[in-house]
Amino acid sequence: MGYIEPAPIKDKENPFESMMSRFNIAADALGLDEEVYNVLKSPAKQVTVSLPITMDDGSIKVFEGHRVVHSNILGPSKGGVRYDMDVTIDEVKALAAWMTWKCAVVDIPYGGAKGGIKCDPRSMSAGEIERLTRAFTAQMAEIFGPDRDIPAPDMGTGPREMAWLMDEYSKIQGMTVNAVVTGKPLVLGGSLGRTEATGRGVMVSALSAMGKVGLIPSQATCAIQGFGNVGSWAAKLLTERGVKVIAVSDLSGAYVNKNGLDIDECIEYRNMNNGTLEGYKNADHIPGDDILYLDVDVLVPAAKEDVITVQNVEKVKAKLIVEGANGPTSAKADAIINEKGIMVAPDILANAGGVTVSYFEWVQNRLGYKWTAERVNRRSDRIMKDAFDRVYKTSKEYNVPLRIAAYILAIDKVAKTYKYRGGF
Ligand code: GLU
């Protein structure tokens, strides 16, 4: 995945608290009973390991890795593994809970988990990253498993890391177990359509939401923060649907062209330029954060959490925010966004296309069969569209913003399932 991280403007609100304050509002609206509330608010399992790795220069460096299983009520837990210097246990806990709600919103039979290693993959060699990935897998071998907990890519990881993870896990088991991880390279049992799945889901959510606020795609403008896997695919697919993407950004800044950017050219430039847009010429270059304040119809934050906060939300002019990243809006900013009348397609809905196709990958692995790209896309589009419609309907029913409606749907499903199962 891409290595895109804008300088965050923090609300001094940790991501877990941010998740919890939305959870609390939804739990209240639902009248969730206290016992179930207590079960759902605390992660089922948290594991922190230290990973001593021999670096290329012969020195040994110790990394810290986490895996948090928030819930396995709906099924085996599912969620990515993030390699980033900002990884903390609180962040991983929040991201794990978001995976629980996300899987419930799109109605796939998974609980939620997340992993993370505090490291800077950009400054490490492939060999160092491979040793780190294998050490992490070996330490987590008891947690992972196709029927237990299924990792996937996230920030700073991609198919290459998933291949090492699958291989290490398979060695430990003494047999090939490709369903233990998703987001694998195609030849190892990856699914067609998985690479673009999150961006594609963002596009489907954006189009659904545009329909609700009266925006016509061929007349709408869009800015996308983050030009990694999610942001660049969302940009490409929205452009194909007629939306004018006038700005994209990455760590090197934001690139604006009022007439619409040539997204294919931007992607090609980035691919030939070490993964960054730095030096891209057919656009005006502005500071990275300013992308959030452009006068556009649709804003897609697709970089990382906590970028729209009480400190800067007043400056946001978009009519619609579609959250490609997990947690890009701090909980404290929600109220101001609602006052301003901006519609938000929330993360646990808008970026669920990735885990949806991960689910298809796992299903194909278990069937020992391969689906066509056409089948994958058709089914994931339908799941994303149905999920949007359900969330929208719930928001009308409870008279709440889409974000709270998504939490209500998710918490209700997990709580009902918990009651039937009577605990694990
Ligand atoms: N890391 C992605 C997410 O946050 C994908 C997770 C998965 O496919 O399991 O949704």
Coordinates of C-alpha atoms and ligand atoms in Angstrom, one line a residue:
M1 CA 0.0 0.0 0.0
G2 CA 1.1 3.6 -0.2
Y3 CA 3.2 5.4 2.3
I4 CA 1.1 8.5 2.5
E5 CA 0.8 10.5 5.7
P6 CA 0.1 14.1 5.9
A7 CA 1.3 16.0 8.9
P8 CA -1.6 15.4 11.3
I9 CA -3.2 18.2 13.1
K10 CA -4.0 16.5 16.4
D11 CA -7.1 17.0 18.6
K12 CA -5.2 15.4 21.5
E13 CA -7.9 12.8 21.3
N14 CA -6.6 9.3 21.1
P15 CA -8.1 7.2 18.3
F16 CA -9.6 4.7 20.7
E17 CA -11.4 7.5 22.5
S18 CA -12.5 8.9 19.2
M19 CA -14.0 5.5 18.3
M20 CA -15.6 5.1 21.7
S21 CA -17.4 8.5 21.7
R22 CA -19.2 7.5 18.5
F23 CA -19.8 4.0 19.9
N24 CA -21.4 5.6 23.0
I25 CA -23.7 7.8 21.0
A26 CA -24.9 4.8 18.9
A27 CA -25.2 2.6 22.0
D28 CA -27.4 5.2 23.7
A29 CA -29.6 5.6 20.6
L30 CA -30.0 1.8 20.5
G31 CA -30.6 1.5 24.2
L32 CA -27.9 -1.1 24.3
D33 CA -27.9 -3.0 27.7
E34 CA -25.0 -2.5 30.0
E35 CA -23.7 -6.1 29.8
V36 CA -23.4 -6.1 26.1
Y37 CA -22.0 -2.6 26.1
N38 CA -19.2 -3.8 28.4
V39 CA -18.5 -6.8 26.2
L40 CA -18.2 -4.7 23.1
K41 CA -16.2 -1.9 24.5
S42 CA -13.2 -3.9 25.4
P43 CA -11.0 -5.9 22.9
A44 CA -11.3 -9.6 23.2
K45 CA -7.5 -10.1 23.0
Q46 CA -4.4 -7.8 22.9
V47 CA -0.9 -9.2 22.2
T48 CA 2.3 -7.2 22.2
V49 CA 5.5 -8.8 21.2
S50 CA 9.1 -7.7 20.8
L51 CA 10.8 -8.6 17.6
P52 CA 14.6 -8.7 17.6
I53 CA 15.7 -8.4 14.0
T54 CA 19.2 -8.6 12.5
M55 CA 19.6 -5.6 10.4
D56 CA 21.7 -5.6 7.2
D57 CA 24.7 -4.0 8.9
G58 CA 24.8 -6.9 11.4
S59 CA 23.3 -4.9 14.4
I60 CA 20.2 -6.2 16.2
K61 CA 17.3 -3.9 16.5
V62 CA 14.2 -4.7 18.6
F63 CA 10.8 -3.7 17.1
E64 CA 7.5 -3.7 18.9
G65 CA 4.5 -5.4 17.3
H66 CA 0.8 -5.7 18.3
R67 CA -2.2 -7.7 17.3
V68 CA -5.5 -6.7 18.8
V69 CA -8.6 -8.9 18.3
H70 CA -11.5 -6.7 19.1
S71 CA -14.2 -9.2 18.5
N72 CA -14.8 -12.7 17.2
I73 CA -18.6 -12.7 17.8
L74 CA -19.5 -12.6 14.1
G75 CA -16.8 -15.0 13.0
P76 CA -13.0 -15.1 12.7
S77 CA -11.5 -11.7 13.3
K78 CA -10.2 -9.8 10.3
G79 CA -8.0 -6.8 9.7
G80 CA -4.8 -5.4 8.3
V81 CA -1.3 -5.1 9.6
R82 CA 0.2 -1.6 9.6
Y83 CA 3.9 -0.7 9.4
D84 CA 4.3 2.9 10.5
M85 CA 6.3 4.9 13.1
D86 CA 3.0 6.2 14.6
V87 CA 1.8 2.7 15.6
T88 CA 0.7 2.5 19.2
I89 CA -1.5 0.0 21.1
D90 CA -4.2 2.6 21.4
E91 CA -4.2 3.2 17.6
V92 CA -4.3 -0.5 16.9
K93 CA -7.1 -1.0 19.5
A94 CA -9.2 1.7 17.7
L95 CA -8.5 0.2 14.3
A96 CA -9.4 -3.2 15.5
A97 CA -12.8 -2.0 16.8
W98 CA -13.4 -0.2 13.5
M99 CA -12.9 -3.5 11.7
T100 CA -15.6 -5.1 13.8
W101 CA -18.1 -2.4 12.9
K102 CA -16.9 -2.3 9.3
C103 CA -17.5 -6.0 8.7
A104 CA -20.9 -5.8 10.4
V105 CA -21.9 -2.8 8.3
V106 CA -21.2 -4.7 5.1
D107 CA -22.7 -7.8 6.5
I108 CA -19.7 -10.2 6.1
P109 CA -19.2 -13.0 8.6
Y110 CA -16.1 -11.6 10.4
G111 CA -15.1 -10.1 13.7
G112 CA -12.5 -7.3 13.8
A113 CA -8.8 -7.2 14.5
K114 CA -5.8 -5.1 13.6
G115 CA -2.0 -5.5 13.8
G116 CA 0.8 -3.0 13.7
I117 CA 4.6 -2.8 14.0
K118 CA 6.2 0.4 14.9
C119 CA 8.8 0.8 12.1
D120 CA 9.7 3.0 9.2
P121 CA 9.5 0.6 6.2
R122 CA 10.8 3.3 3.9
S123 CA 14.1 3.3 5.6
M124 CA 14.4 -0.5 5.7
S125 CA 15.7 -2.9 3.0
A126 CA 13.4 -5.6 1.6
G127 CA 15.5 -8.2 3.5
E128 CA 14.9 -6.4 6.8
I129 CA 11.2 -6.1 6.2
E130 CA 11.0 -9.7 5.3
R131 CA 12.8 -10.8 8.5
L132 CA 10.5 -8.5 10.5
T133 CA 7.4 -9.9 8.8
R134 CA 8.4 -13.5 9.4
A135 CA 9.3 -12.8 13.0
F136 CA 5.9 -11.2 13.6
T137 CA 4.1 -14.1 12.0
A138 CA 6.0 -16.6 14.0
Q139 CA 5.1 -14.8 17.2
M140 CA 1.5 -14.5 16.2
A141 CA 1.1 -18.0 14.8
E142 CA -1.2 -19.0 17.7
I143 CA -3.5 -16.0 17.0
F144 CA -3.6 -16.2 13.2
G145 CA -5.5 -18.9 11.4
P146 CA -8.1 -19.1 8.6
D147 CA -10.8 -19.8 11.1
R148 CA -9.3 -17.7 13.9
D149 CA -7.8 -14.4 12.8
I150 CA -7.0 -13.3 9.2
P151 CA -4.6 -10.5 8.6
A152 CA -4.4 -8.3 5.4
P153 CA -2.5 -5.3 4.1
D154 CA -2.8 -1.8 5.6
M155 CA -0.6 1.3 5.7
G156 CA 3.0 0.4 4.8
T157 CA 2.2 -3.2 3.8
G158 CA 1.0 -4.9 0.6
P159 CA 1.0 -8.2 -1.3
R160 CA 4.7 -8.7 -0.8
E161 CA 4.4 -8.7 3.0
M162 CA 1.3 -10.9 2.8
A163 CA 3.2 -13.4 0.8
W164 CA 5.9 -13.7 3.5
L165 CA 3.3 -13.9 6.1
M166 CA 1.5 -16.8 4.3
D167 CA 4.8 -18.6 3.7
E168 CA 6.0 -18.3 7.3
Y169 CA 2.6 -19.4 8.7
S170 CA 2.5 -22.3 6.2
K171 CA 6.0 -23.5 7.2
I172 CA 4.9 -23.5 10.9
Q173 CA 1.8 -25.5 10.0
G174 CA 3.7 -27.8 7.7
M175 CA 1.3 -27.3 4.8
T176 CA 0.2 -24.5 2.5
V177 CA -2.5 -22.4 4.2
N178 CA -3.3 -19.6 1.8
A179 CA -6.6 -18.6 3.5
V180 CA -4.7 -17.4 6.6
V181 CA -4.1 -14.0 5.0
T182 CA -5.7 -11.9 2.3
G183 CA -4.3 -9.3 -0.1
K184 CA -1.8 -11.8 -1.4
P185 CA -0.2 -11.7 -4.8
L186 CA -2.5 -13.3 -7.4
V187 CA -0.2 -16.4 -7.9
L188 CA -0.5 -17.2 -4.2
G189 CA -4.2 -17.2 -4.2
G190 CA -4.9 -13.5 -4.2
S191 CA -8.2 -12.3 -5.7
L192 CA -8.6 -10.3 -8.8
G193 CA -9.9 -6.9 -7.9
R194 CA -8.4 -6.9 -4.4
T195 CA -5.8 -4.2 -5.2
E196 CA -8.4 -1.7 -6.3
A197 CA -11.2 -2.9 -4.0
T198 CA -11.0 -0.2 -1.3
G199 CA -10.7 2.7 -3.9
R200 CA -13.6 1.1 -5.8
G201 CA -15.8 0.9 -2.7
V202 CA -14.9 4.6 -2.0
M203 CA -16.1 5.4 -5.5
V204 CA -19.4 3.4 -5.1
S205 CA -20.0 5.1 -1.7
A206 CA -19.2 8.6 -3.2
L207 CA -21.6 8.1 -6.1
S208 CA -24.4 6.8 -3.7
A209 CA -23.9 9.8 -1.4
M210 CA -23.7 12.3 -4.3
G211 CA -27.1 11.0 -5.3
K212 CA -28.5 11.9 -1.9
V213 CA -27.1 15.5 -1.8
G214 CA -28.1 16.2 -5.4
L215 CA -24.6 16.2 -6.9
I216 CA -24.3 15.1 -10.5
P217 CA -21.0 13.2 -11.1
S218 CA -20.3 14.8 -14.4
Q219 CA -20.6 18.3 -12.8
A220 CA -18.9 17.6 -9.6
T221 CA -15.4 18.4 -8.4
C222 CA -13.3 16.3 -6.0
A223 CA -10.1 16.5 -4.0
I224 CA -8.3 13.4 -2.7
Q225 CA -5.9 13.5 0.2
G226 CA -3.4 10.6 -0.1
F227 CA -2.2 9.1 -3.3
G228 CA -1.4 5.6 -2.1
N229 CA -3.4 2.5 -3.0
V230 CA -6.8 3.8 -1.8
G231 CA -6.5 7.4 -2.9
S232 CA -5.1 6.7 -6.4
W233 CA -7.7 4.0 -7.2
A234 CA -10.5 6.2 -5.9
A235 CA -9.2 9.1 -8.1
K236 CA -9.0 6.9 -11.2
L237 CA -12.4 5.3 -10.8
L238 CA -14.2 8.5 -9.9
T239 CA -12.6 10.2 -13.0
E240 CA -13.9 7.3 -15.1
R241 CA -17.4 8.0 -13.7
G242 CA -17.1 11.6 -14.9
V243 CA -16.1 13.3 -11.6
K244 CA -13.5 16.0 -12.1
V245 CA -10.7 15.3 -9.7
I246 CA -9.0 18.6 -9.4
A247 CA -6.5 17.9 -6.6
V248 CA -4.6 15.0 -5.1
S249 CA -1.9 15.0 -2.4
D250 CA 0.8 12.9 -0.8
L251 CA 3.7 13.6 1.7
S252 CA 5.3 15.9 -0.9
G253 CA 2.4 18.3 -1.0
A254 CA -0.9 18.8 -2.9
Y255 CA -1.2 19.0 -6.7
V256 CA -4.1 21.1 -8.1
N257 CA -5.4 21.6 -11.6
K258 CA -8.7 23.4 -11.8
N259 CA -9.4 21.8 -15.2
G260 CA -9.1 18.3 -13.7
L261 CA -5.9 16.2 -13.2
D262 CA -4.8 13.5 -15.7
I263 CA -5.0 10.8 -13.0
D264 CA -3.5 8.1 -15.2
E265 CA -0.5 10.4 -15.8
C266 CA -0.3 11.1 -12.0
I267 CA -0.2 7.3 -11.3
E268 CA 2.4 6.7 -13.9
Y269 CA 4.5 9.6 -12.6
R270 CA 4.3 8.3 -9.1
N271 CA 5.1 4.7 -10.1
M272 CA 8.2 5.9 -12.0
N273 CA 9.2 8.3 -9.2
N274 CA 9.7 6.2 -6.1
G275 CA 6.1 6.2 -5.1
T276 CA 5.8 10.0 -4.7
L277 CA 4.3 12.8 -6.8
E278 CA 7.2 15.1 -5.9
G279 CA 8.1 17.3 -8.9
Y280 CA 4.8 16.5 -10.8
K281 CA 4.5 19.4 -13.2
N282 CA 1.1 19.5 -14.8
A283 CA -0.5 21.0 -11.6
D284 CA 0.0 23.8 -9.1
H285 CA 1.9 22.7 -6.0
I286 CA 0.4 23.8 -2.7
P287 CA 1.1 22.7 0.9
G288 CA -0.3 19.2 1.6
D289 CA -2.9 20.1 4.3
D290 CA -4.4 22.8 2.1
I291 CA -6.0 20.1 0.0
L292 CA -8.6 19.8 2.8
Y293 CA -9.7 23.4 2.4
L294 CA -10.2 23.6 -1.4
D295 CA -13.6 24.7 -2.8
V296 CA -14.7 21.3 -4.1
D297 CA -17.9 19.3 -3.9
V298 CA -16.4 16.1 -2.6
L299 CA -13.4 15.6 -0.3
V300 CA -11.9 12.2 0.1
P301 CA -9.5 11.9 3.0
A302 CA -7.6 8.7 2.1
A303 CA -4.4 9.1 4.0
K304 CA -4.6 8.5 7.8
E305 CA -6.5 9.2 10.9
D306 CA -7.2 12.6 12.6
V307 CA -6.7 15.0 9.7
I308 CA -10.0 16.8 10.0
T309 CA -10.1 18.1 13.6
V310 CA -11.7 21.0 15.6
Q311 CA -8.6 23.1 14.7
N312 CA -9.2 23.0 11.0
V313 CA -12.8 21.8 10.3
E314 CA -14.2 25.3 9.9
K315 CA -12.0 25.7 6.8
V316 CA -13.5 22.6 5.0
K317 CA -15.7 23.7 2.1
A318 CA -16.8 20.4 0.6
K319 CA -20.4 19.4 0.6
L320 CA -19.6 15.8 1.0
I321 CA -16.7 13.9 2.7
V322 CA -16.1 10.3 1.8
E323 CA -13.7 8.7 4.2
G324 CA -11.2 6.5 2.4
A325 CA -8.9 6.3 5.4
N326 CA -9.8 4.9 8.8
G327 CA -10.7 7.6 11.3
P328 CA -9.7 10.7 9.3
T329 CA -12.2 12.9 11.2
S330 CA -11.8 13.3 14.9
A331 CA -14.9 12.7 17.0
K332 CA -14.8 16.3 18.3
A333 CA -15.0 17.6 14.7
D334 CA -18.2 15.6 14.0
A335 CA -20.6 18.2 15.7
I336 CA -19.2 21.1 13.6
I337 CA -19.4 19.0 10.4
N338 CA -23.0 18.3 11.2
E339 CA -23.7 21.9 11.9
K340 CA -22.2 22.9 8.6
G341 CA -24.5 20.5 6.9
I342 CA -21.7 18.4 5.3
M343 CA -22.7 14.8 4.6
V344 CA -20.0 12.3 5.6
A345 CA -19.9 8.8 4.2
P346 CA -18.0 7.4 7.2
D347 CA -14.9 5.2 7.1
I348 CA -16.6 2.0 8.4
L349 CA -18.9 2.2 5.4
A350 CA -16.9 4.0 2.7
N351 CA -13.7 2.1 2.9
A352 CA -15.2 -1.3 3.5
G353 CA -14.7 -2.4 -0.1
G354 CA -11.2 -3.7 0.8
V355 CA -12.3 -6.1 3.5
T356 CA -15.3 -7.1 1.3
V357 CA -13.0 -8.3 -1.4
S358 CA -10.7 -9.8 1.2
Y359 CA -13.7 -11.9 2.2
F360 CA -14.1 -13.0 -1.4
E361 CA -10.4 -13.9 -1.5
W362 CA -10.8 -16.1 1.6
V363 CA -14.0 -17.7 0.1
Q364 CA -12.1 -18.5 -3.1
N365 CA -9.1 -19.9 -1.2
R366 CA -11.4 -22.2 0.7
L367 CA -13.3 -23.2 -2.4
G368 CA -10.0 -23.8 -4.2
Y369 CA -11.4 -21.8 -7.0
K370 CA -10.9 -18.4 -8.8
W371 CA -13.5 -15.9 -9.7
T372 CA -13.3 -13.5 -12.6
A373 CA -12.7 -9.8 -12.0
E374 CA -16.1 -9.1 -13.3
R375 CA -17.8 -11.3 -10.7
V376 CA -15.7 -9.8 -7.9
N377 CA -16.5 -6.3 -8.9
R378 CA -20.2 -6.9 -9.5
R379 CA -20.6 -8.6 -6.1
S380 CA -18.6 -6.0 -4.1
D381 CA -20.4 -3.1 -5.8
R382 CA -23.7 -4.6 -4.8
I383 CA -22.5 -5.1 -1.2
M384 CA -21.3 -1.5 -1.0
K385 CA -24.4 -0.1 -2.5
D386 CA -26.7 -2.1 -0.3
A387 CA -24.7 -1.2 2.8
F388 CA -25.0 2.5 1.9
D389 CA -28.7 2.2 1.4
R390 CA -29.1 0.4 4.8
V391 CA -27.0 3.1 6.6
Y392 CA -29.0 5.9 4.9
K393 CA -32.3 4.3 5.8
T394 CA -31.1 3.9 9.4
S395 CA -30.0 7.6 9.5
K396 CA -33.5 8.6 8.5
E397 CA -35.1 6.3 11.0
Y398 CA -33.1 7.5 14.0
N399 CA -32.6 11.0 12.7
V400 CA -28.8 10.8 13.0
P401 CA -25.8 11.4 10.7
L402 CA -24.6 8.5 8.5
R403 CA -21.7 7.8 10.8
I404 CA -23.9 7.2 13.8
A405 CA -26.3 5.2 11.7
A406 CA -23.5 3.0 10.6
Y407 CA -22.5 2.4 14.2
I408 CA -26.1 1.7 15.1
L409 CA -26.4 -0.9 12.4
A410 CA -23.1 -2.5 13.3
I411 CA -23.5 -2.6 17.1
D412 CA -27.1 -3.9 16.7
K413 CA -25.9 -6.8 14.6
V414 CA -23.0 -7.7 16.8
A415 CA -25.1 -7.3 20.0
K416 CA -27.9 -9.6 18.6
T417 CA -25.4 -12.2 17.5
Y418 CA -23.8 -12.1 20.9
K419 CA -27.1 -12.6 22.6
Y420 CA -27.9 -15.7 20.5
R421 CA -24.4 -17.1 21.1
G422 CA -24.4 -16.3 24.8
G423 CA -20.8 -15.4 24.8
F424 CA -17.7 -17.2 23.5
Ligands
GLU1 N1 -6.6 -2.8 6.1 C1 -7.9 -2.7 5.3 C2 -8.9 -2.0 6.2 O1 -8.6 -1.2 7.0 C3 -8.3 -4.1 4.9 C4 -8.6 -5.1 5.9 C5 -8.8 -6.5 5.4 O2 -8.9 -6.7 4.2 O3 -8.9 -7.4 6.2 O4 -10.1 -2.2 5.9

